[in-house]
Each structure stands twice: as structure tokens, then as C-alpha cells.
CSV table of N, CA and C and ligand atoms in Angstrom, one decimal:
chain,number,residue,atom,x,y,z
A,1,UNK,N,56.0,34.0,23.0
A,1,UNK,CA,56.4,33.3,24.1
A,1,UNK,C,57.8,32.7,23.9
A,2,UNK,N,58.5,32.4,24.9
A,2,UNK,CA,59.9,32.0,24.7
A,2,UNK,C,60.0,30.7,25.7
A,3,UNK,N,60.9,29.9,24.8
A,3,UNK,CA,61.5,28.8,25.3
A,3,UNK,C,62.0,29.0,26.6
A,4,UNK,N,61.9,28.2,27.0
A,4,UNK,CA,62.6,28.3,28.5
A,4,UNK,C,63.2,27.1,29.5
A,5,UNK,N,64.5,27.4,29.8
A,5,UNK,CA,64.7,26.4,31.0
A,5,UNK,C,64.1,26.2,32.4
A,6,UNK,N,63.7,25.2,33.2
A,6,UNK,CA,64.1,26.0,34.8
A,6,UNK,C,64.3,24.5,35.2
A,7,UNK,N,64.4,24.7,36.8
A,7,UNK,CA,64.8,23.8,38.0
A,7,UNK,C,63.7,22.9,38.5
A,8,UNK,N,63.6,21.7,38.4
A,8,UNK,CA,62.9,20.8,39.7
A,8,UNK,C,63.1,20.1,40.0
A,9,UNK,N,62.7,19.9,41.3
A,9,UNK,CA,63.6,18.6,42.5
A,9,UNK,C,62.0,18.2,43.3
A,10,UNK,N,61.4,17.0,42.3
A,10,UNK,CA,61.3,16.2,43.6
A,10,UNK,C,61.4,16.2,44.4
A,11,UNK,N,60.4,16.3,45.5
A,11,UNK,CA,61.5,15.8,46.9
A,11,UNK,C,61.2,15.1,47.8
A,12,UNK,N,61.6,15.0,49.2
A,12,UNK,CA,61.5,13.6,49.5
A,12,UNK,C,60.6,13.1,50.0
A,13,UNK,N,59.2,13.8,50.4
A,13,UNK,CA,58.1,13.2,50.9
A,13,UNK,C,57.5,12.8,49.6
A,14,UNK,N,57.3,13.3,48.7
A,14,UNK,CA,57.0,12.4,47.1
A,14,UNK,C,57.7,11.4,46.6
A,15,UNK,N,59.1,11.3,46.7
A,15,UNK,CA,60.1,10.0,46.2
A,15,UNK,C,59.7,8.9,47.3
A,16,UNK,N,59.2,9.6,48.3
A,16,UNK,CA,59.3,8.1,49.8
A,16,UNK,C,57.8,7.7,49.0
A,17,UNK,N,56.5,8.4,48.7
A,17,UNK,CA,55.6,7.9,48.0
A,17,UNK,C,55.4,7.4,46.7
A,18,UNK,N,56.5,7.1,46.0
A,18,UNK,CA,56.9,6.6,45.1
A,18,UNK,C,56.1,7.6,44.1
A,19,UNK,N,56.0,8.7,43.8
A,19,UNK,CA,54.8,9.6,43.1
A,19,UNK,C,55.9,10.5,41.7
A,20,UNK,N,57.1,9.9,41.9
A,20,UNK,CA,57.9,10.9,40.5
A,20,UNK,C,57.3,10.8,39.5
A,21,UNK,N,56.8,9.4,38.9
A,21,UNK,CA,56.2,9.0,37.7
A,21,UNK,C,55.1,9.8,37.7
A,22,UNK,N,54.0,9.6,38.5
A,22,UNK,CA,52.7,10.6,38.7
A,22,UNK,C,53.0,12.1,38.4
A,23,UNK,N,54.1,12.6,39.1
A,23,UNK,CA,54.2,14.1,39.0
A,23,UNK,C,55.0,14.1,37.4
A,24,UNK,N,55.8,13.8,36.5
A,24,UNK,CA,57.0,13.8,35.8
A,24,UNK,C,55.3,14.2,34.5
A,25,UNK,N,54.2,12.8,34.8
A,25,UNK,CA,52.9,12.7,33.9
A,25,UNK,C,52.3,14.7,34.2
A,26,UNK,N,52.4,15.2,35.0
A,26,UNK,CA,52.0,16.2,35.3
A,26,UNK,C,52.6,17.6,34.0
A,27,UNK,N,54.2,17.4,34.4
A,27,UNK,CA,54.8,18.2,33.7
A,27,UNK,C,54.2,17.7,32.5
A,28,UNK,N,54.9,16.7,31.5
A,28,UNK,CA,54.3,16.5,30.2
A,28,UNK,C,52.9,17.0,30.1
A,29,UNK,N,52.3,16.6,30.5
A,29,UNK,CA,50.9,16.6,30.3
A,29,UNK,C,51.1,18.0,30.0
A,30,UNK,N,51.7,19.1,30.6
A,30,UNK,CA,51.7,20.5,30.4
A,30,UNK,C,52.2,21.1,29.7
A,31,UNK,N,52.9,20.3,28.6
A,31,UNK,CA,53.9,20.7,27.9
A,31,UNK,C,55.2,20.7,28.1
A,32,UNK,N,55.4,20.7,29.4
A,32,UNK,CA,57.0,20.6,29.7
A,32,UNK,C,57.6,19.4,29.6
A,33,UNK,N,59.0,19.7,29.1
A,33,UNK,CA,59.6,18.5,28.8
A,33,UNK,C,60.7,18.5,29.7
A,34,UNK,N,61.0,16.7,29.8
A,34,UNK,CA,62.1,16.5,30.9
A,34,UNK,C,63.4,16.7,30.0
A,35,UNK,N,64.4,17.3,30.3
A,35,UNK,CA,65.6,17.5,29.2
A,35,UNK,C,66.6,16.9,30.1
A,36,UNK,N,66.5,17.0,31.6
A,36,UNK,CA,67.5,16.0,32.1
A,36,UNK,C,66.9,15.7,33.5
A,37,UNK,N,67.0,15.0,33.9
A,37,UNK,CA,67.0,14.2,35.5
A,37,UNK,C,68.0,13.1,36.3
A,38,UNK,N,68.1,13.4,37.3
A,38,UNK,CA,68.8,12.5,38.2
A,38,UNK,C,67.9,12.5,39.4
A,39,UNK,N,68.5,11.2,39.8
A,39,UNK,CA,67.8,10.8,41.6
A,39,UNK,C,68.9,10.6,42.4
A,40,UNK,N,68.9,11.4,43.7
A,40,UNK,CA,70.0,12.0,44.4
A,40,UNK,C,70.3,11.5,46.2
A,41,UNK,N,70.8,11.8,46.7
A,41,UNK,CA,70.6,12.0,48.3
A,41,UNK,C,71.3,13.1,48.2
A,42,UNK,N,70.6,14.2,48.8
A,42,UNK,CA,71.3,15.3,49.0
A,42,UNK,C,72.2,15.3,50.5
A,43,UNK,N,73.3,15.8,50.4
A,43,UNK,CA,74.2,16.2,51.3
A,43,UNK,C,73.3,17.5,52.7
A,44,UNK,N,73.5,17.2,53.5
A,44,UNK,CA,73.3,18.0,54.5
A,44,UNK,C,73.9,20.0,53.7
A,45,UNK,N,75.3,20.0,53.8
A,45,UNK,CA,75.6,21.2,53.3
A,45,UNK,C,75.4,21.1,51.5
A,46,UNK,N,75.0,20.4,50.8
A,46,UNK,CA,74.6,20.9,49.8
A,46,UNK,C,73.1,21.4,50.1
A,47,UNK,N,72.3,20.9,50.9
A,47,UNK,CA,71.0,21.5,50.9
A,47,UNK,C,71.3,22.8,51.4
A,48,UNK,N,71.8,23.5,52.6
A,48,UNK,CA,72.1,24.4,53.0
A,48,UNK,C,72.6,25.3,51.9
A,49,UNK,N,73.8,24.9,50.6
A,49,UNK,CA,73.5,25.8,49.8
A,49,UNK,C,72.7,25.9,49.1
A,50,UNK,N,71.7,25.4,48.5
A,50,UNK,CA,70.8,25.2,47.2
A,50,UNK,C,70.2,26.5,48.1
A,51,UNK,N,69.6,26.0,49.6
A,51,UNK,CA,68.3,26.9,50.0
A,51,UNK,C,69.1,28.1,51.0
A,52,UNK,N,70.4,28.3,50.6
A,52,UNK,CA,71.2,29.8,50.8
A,52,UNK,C,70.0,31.4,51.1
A,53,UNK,N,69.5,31.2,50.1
A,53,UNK,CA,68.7,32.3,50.2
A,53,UNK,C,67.7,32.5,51.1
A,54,UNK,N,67.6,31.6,51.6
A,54,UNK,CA,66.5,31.4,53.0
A,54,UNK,C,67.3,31.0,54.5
A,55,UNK,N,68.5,31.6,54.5
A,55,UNK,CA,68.9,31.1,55.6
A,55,UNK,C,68.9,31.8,57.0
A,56,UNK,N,67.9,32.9,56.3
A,56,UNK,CA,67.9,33.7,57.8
A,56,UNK,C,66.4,33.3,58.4
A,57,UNK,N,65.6,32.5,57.8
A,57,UNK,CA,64.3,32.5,57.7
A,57,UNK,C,63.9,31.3,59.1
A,58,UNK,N,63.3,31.2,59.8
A,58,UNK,CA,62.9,30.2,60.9
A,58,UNK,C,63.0,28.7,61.0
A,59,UNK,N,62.0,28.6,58.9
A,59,UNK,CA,61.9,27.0,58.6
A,59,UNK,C,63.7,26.4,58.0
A,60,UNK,N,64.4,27.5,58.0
A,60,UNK,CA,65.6,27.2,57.1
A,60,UNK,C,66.2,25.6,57.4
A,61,UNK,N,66.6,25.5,58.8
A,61,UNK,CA,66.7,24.4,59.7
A,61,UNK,C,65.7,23.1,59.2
A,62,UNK,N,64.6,22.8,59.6
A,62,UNK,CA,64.1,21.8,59.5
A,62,UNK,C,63.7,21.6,58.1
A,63,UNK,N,63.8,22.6,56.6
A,63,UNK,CA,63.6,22.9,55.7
A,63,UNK,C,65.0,21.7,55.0
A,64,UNK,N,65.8,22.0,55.5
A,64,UNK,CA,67.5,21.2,55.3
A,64,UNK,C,67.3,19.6,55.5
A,65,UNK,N,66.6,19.2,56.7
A,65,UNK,CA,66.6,18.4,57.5
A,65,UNK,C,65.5,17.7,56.8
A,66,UNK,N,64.6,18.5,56.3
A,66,UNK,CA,63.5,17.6,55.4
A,66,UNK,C,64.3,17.3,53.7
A,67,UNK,N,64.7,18.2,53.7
A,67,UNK,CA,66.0,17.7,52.0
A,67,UNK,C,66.6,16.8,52.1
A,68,UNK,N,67.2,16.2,53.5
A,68,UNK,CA,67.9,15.3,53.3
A,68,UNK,C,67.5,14.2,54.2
A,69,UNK,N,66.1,14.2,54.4
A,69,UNK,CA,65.4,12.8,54.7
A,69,UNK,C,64.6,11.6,54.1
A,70,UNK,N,65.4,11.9,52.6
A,70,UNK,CA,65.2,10.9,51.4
A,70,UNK,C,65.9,11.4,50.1
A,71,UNK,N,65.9,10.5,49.3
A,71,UNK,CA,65.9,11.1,47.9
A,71,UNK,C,65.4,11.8,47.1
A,72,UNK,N,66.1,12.7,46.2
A,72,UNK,CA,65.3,13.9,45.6
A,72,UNK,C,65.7,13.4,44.0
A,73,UNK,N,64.8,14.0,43.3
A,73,UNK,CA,64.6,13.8,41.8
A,73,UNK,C,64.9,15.2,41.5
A,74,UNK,N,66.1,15.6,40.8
A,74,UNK,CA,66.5,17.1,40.3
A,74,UNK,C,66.2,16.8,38.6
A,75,UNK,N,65.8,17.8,38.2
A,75,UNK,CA,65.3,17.9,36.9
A,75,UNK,C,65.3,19.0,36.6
A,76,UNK,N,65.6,19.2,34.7
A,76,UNK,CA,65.6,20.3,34.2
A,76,UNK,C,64.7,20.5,33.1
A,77,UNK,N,63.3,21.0,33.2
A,77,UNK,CA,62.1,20.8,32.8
A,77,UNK,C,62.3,22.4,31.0
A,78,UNK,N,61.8,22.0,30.5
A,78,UNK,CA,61.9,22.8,29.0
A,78,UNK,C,60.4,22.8,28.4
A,79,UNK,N,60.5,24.4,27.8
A,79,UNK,CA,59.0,24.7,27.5
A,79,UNK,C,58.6,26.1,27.4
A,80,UNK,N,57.5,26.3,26.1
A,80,UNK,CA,57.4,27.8,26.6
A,80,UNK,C,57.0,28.1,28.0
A,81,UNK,N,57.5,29.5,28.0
A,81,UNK,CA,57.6,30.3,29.9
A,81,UNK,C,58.0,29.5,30.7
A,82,UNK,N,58.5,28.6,30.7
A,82,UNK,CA,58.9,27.0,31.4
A,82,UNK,C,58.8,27.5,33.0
A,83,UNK,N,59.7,28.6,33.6
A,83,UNK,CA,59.4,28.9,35.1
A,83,UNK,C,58.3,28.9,35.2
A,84,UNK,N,57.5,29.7,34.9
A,84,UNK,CA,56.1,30.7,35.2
A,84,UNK,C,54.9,29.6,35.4
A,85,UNK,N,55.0,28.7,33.8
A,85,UNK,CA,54.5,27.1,34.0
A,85,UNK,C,54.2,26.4,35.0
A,86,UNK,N,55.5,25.9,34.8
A,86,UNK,CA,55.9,24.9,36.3
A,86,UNK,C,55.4,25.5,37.4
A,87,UNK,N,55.4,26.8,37.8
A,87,UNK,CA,54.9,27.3,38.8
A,87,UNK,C,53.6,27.1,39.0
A,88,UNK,N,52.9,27.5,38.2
A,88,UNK,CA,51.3,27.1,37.7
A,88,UNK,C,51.1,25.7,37.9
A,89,UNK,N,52.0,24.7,37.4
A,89,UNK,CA,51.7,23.6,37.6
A,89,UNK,C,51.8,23.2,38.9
A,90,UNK,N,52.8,23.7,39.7
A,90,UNK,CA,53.1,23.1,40.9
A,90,UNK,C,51.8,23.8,42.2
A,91,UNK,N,51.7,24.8,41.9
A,91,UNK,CA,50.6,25.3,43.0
A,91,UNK,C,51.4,25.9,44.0
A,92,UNK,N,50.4,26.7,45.0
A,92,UNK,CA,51.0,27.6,46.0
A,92,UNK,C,51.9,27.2,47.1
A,93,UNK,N,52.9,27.0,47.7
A,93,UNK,CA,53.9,27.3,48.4
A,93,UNK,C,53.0,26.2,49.6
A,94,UNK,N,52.2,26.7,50.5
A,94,UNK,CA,51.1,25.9,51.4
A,94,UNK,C,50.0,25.5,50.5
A,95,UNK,N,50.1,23.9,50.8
A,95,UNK,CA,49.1,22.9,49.6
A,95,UNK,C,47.5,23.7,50.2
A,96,UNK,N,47.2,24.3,51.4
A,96,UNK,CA,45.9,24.9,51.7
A,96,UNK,C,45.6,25.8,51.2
A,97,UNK,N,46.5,26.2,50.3
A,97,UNK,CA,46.1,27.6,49.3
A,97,UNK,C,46.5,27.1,48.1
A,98,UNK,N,47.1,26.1,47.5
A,98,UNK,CA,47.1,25.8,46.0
A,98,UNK,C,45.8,25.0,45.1
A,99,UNK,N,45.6,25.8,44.0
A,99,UNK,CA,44.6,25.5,43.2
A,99,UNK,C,44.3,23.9,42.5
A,100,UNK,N,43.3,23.6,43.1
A,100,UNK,CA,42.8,22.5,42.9
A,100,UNK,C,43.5,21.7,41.5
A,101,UNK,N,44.0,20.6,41.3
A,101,UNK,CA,44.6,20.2,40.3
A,101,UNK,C,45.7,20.4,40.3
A,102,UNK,N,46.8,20.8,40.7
A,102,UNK,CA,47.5,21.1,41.0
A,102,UNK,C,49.2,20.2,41.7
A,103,UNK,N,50.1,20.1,41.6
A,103,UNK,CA,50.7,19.5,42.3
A,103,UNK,C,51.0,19.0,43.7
A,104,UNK,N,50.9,20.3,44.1
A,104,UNK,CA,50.6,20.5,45.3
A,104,UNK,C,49.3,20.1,46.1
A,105,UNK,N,48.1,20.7,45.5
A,105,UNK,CA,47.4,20.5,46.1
A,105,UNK,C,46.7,19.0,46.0
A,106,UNK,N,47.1,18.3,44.9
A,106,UNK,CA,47.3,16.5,44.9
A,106,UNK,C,47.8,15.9,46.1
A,107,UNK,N,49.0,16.4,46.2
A,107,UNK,CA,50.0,15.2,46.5
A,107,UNK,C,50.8,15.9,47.9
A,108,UNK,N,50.6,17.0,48.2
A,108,UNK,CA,51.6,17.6,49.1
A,108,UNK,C,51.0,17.3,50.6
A,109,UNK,N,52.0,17.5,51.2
A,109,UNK,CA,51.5,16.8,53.1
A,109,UNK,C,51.2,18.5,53.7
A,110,UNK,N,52.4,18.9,53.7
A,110,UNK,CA,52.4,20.3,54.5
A,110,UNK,C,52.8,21.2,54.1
A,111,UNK,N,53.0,22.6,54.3
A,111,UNK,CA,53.6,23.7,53.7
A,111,UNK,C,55.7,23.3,53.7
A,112,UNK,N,56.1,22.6,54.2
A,112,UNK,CA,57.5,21.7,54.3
A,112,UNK,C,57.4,21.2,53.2
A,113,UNK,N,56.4,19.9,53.4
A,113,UNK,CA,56.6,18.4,52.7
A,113,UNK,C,55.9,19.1,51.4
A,114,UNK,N,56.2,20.2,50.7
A,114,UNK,CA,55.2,20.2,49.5
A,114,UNK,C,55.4,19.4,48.5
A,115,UNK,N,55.9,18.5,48.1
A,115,UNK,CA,56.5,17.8,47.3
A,115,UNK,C,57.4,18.0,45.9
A,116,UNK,N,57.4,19.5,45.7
A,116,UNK,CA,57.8,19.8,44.9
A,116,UNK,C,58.8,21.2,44.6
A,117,UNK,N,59.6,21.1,44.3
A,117,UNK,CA,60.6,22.6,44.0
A,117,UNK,C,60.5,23.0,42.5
A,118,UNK,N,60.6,24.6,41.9
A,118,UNK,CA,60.6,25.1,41.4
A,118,UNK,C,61.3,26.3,41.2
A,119,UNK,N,62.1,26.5,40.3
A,119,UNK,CA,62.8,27.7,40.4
A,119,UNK,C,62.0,29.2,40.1
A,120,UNK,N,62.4,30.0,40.7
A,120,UNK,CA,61.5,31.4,40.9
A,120,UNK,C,61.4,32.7,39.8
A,121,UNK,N,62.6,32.5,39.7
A,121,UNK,CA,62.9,33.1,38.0
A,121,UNK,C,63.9,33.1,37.1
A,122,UNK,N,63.9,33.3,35.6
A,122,UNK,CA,64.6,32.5,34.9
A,122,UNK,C,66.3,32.8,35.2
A,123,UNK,N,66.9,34.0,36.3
A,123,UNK,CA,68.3,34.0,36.1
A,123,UNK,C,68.2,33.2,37.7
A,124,UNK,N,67.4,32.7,38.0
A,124,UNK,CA,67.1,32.1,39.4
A,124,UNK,C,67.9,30.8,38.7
A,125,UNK,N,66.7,30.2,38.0
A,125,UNK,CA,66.8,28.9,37.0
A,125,UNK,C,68.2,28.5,36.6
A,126,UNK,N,68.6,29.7,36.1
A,126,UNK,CA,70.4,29.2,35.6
A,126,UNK,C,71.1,29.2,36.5
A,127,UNK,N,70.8,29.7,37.5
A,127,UNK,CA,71.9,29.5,38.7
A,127,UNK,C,71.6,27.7,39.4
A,128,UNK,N,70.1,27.5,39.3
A,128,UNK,CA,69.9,26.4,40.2
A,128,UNK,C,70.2,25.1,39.2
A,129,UNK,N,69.9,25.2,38.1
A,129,UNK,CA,70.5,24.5,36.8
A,129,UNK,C,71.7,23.6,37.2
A,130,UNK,N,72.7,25.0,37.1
A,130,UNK,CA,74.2,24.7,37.3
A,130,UNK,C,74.5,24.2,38.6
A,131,UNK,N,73.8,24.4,39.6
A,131,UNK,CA,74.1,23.8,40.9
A,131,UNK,C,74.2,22.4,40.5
A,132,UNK,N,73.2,21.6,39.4
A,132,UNK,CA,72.9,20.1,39.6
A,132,UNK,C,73.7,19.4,38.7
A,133,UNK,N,73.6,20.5,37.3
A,133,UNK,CA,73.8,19.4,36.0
A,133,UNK,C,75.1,20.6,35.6
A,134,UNK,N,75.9,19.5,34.6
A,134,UNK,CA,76.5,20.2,33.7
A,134,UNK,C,75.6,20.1,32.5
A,135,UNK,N,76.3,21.1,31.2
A,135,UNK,CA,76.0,21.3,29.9
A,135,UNK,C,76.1,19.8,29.3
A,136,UNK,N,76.4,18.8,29.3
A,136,UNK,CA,76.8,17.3,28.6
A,136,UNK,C,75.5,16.8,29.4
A,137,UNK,N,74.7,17.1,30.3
A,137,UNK,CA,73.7,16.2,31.3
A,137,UNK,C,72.7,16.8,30.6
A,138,UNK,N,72.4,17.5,29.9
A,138,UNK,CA,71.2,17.9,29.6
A,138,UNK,C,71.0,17.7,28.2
A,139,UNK,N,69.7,17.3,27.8
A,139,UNK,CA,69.7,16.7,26.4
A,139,UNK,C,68.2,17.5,25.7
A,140,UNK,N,68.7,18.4,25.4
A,140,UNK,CA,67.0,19.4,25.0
A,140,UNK,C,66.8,19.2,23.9
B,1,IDP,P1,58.5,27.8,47.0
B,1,IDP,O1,59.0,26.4,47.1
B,1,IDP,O2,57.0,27.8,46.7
B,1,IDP,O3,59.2,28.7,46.1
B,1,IDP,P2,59.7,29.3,49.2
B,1,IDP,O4,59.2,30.5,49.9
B,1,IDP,O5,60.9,29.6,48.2
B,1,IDP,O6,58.6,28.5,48.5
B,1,IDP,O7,60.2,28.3,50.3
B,1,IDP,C1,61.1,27.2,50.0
B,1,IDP,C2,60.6,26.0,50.7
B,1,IDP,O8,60.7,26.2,52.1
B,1,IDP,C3,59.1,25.7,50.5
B,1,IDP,O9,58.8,25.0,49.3
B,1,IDP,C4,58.8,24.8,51.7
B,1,IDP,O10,59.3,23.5,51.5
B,1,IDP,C5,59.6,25.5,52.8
B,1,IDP,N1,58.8,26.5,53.5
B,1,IDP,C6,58.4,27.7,53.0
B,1,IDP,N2,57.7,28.4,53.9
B,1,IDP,C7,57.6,27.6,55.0
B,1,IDP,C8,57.0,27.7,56.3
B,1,IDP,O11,56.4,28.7,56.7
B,1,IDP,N3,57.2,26.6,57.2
B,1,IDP,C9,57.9,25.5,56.8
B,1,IDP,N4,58.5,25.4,55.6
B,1,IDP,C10,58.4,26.4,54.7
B,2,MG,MG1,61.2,29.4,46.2
């Protein structure tokens, strides 16, 4: 198994519920470690680029609109398989289909408000990485 970096962002239906500490207990608990974090307001056009790759998609719009209707917690989580993990930790995309225990299926409102971001895969990860932090912000 290999070390690994990836991306997560809190976001803002979880930060407005004050739940970062609850979720942050999640990762650990899993083994993942926090190697860096900030708490943010995202920019209108920075969310539009982070979620670039969905811009042809229906929710893209109100998907933007929910990013920047609070503060987000961006974090760079470390650990074996660290993506693949976190993914597992975080649960399915719609909290109606994520596995019991789960992040999602804890704490999430709707397939929008899931409360949680994850990067998809690991050259995903280095790209979303570098969107947030520099190399001096991260302390592994
Ligand atoms: P992921 O976050 O599980 O990787 P993606 O398909 O990459 O899911 O979608 C990015 C985000 O867009 C989701 O986390 C969710 O906030 C939002 N989203 C995805 N599908 C829908 C949808 O069908 N309706 C509304 N929002 C959606
Ligand atoms: Mg995704």
C-alpha cells in the first residue's frame, strides 16, 4: 500500500453546522492525517474553477452558488491509499445511497449539501492540492 496525498474541503452546509471537528474526528479515526488545513470563503470564480470539470453538467450553477454560501474547510488529508480511503470514508455522492457510518450518510442534507469533497484520483489530488496550498503549507 502506498502513502498518499489527496484533497478535502468541508463545505458549507457542514461549517454553518459547526461539524469540522466531528468530521476532521472521522478522518483520524481512519487513519488519515491532517497535513494541512485552512478555513476559507470561496470566491464565486474560484469555485467555478475548482468544479471546471462539471461545467457542462445541470447542477454546475447552483453547485457554485452552494460553495460560496459559507465557509469551506480545504484540507490535505495523508495516509495509506489516502484517495480511495477518504472516499470510503466520505460515502456515496447522494447521502440516500451512502453506507451507513459514513460521512455522508451522518451528516449530509442532500445530494448538493453533501458535506463533504474528495478528490477522485491521485493525479486528480495533485492538481486539487495545488489549487489550495503551496509546498511551505503543508506539514506531513
Ligand atoms: P463527488 O463529490 O462524490 O465526487 P461529483 O459527481 O464529482 O461527486 O459531483 C460534485 C458535487 O456536485 C457533489 O459532491 C455534489 O455536491 C454536487 N452534485 C453532484 N451531482 C448532483 C446532482 O445530481 N444534483 C445536485 N448536485 C449534485
Ligand atoms: Mg467528484
Amino acid at each position: 500500500m502506498a502513502i498518499e496525498r489527496t484533497l478535502s474541503i468541508i463545505k458549507p452546509d457542514a461549517t454553518k453546522r459547526n461539524l469540522t471537528g466531528q468530521i476532521n474526528e472521522k478522518f483520524e479515526a481512519a487513519g488519515l492525517r491532517i497535513i494541512a488545513q485552512r478555513r476559507l470563503q470561496l470566491t464565486s470564480v474560484q469555485a467555478e474553477l475548482f468544479y471546471a470539470v462539471h461545467q457542462d453538467r445541470a447542477f454546475f450553477r447552483d453547485l457554485c452558488d452552494f460553495m460560496i454560501s459559507g465557509p469551506v474547510v480545504v484540507q490535505v488529508l495523508e495516509g495509506e491509499n489516502a484517495v480511495t480511503r477518504n472516499r470510503e470514508i466520505m460515502g456515496a455522492t447522494n447521502p440516500a445511497n451512502a453506507d451507513d457510518g459514513t460521512i455522508r450518510a451522518m451528516y449530509a442534507e442532500s445530494i448538493q449539501a453533501n458535506s463533504v469533497h474528495g478528490s477522485d484520483s491521485i493525479e486528480n489530488a495533485a492538481v486539487e492540492i495545488s489549487f489550495f496550498f503551496s509546498q511551505i503549507d503543508i506539514v506531513g
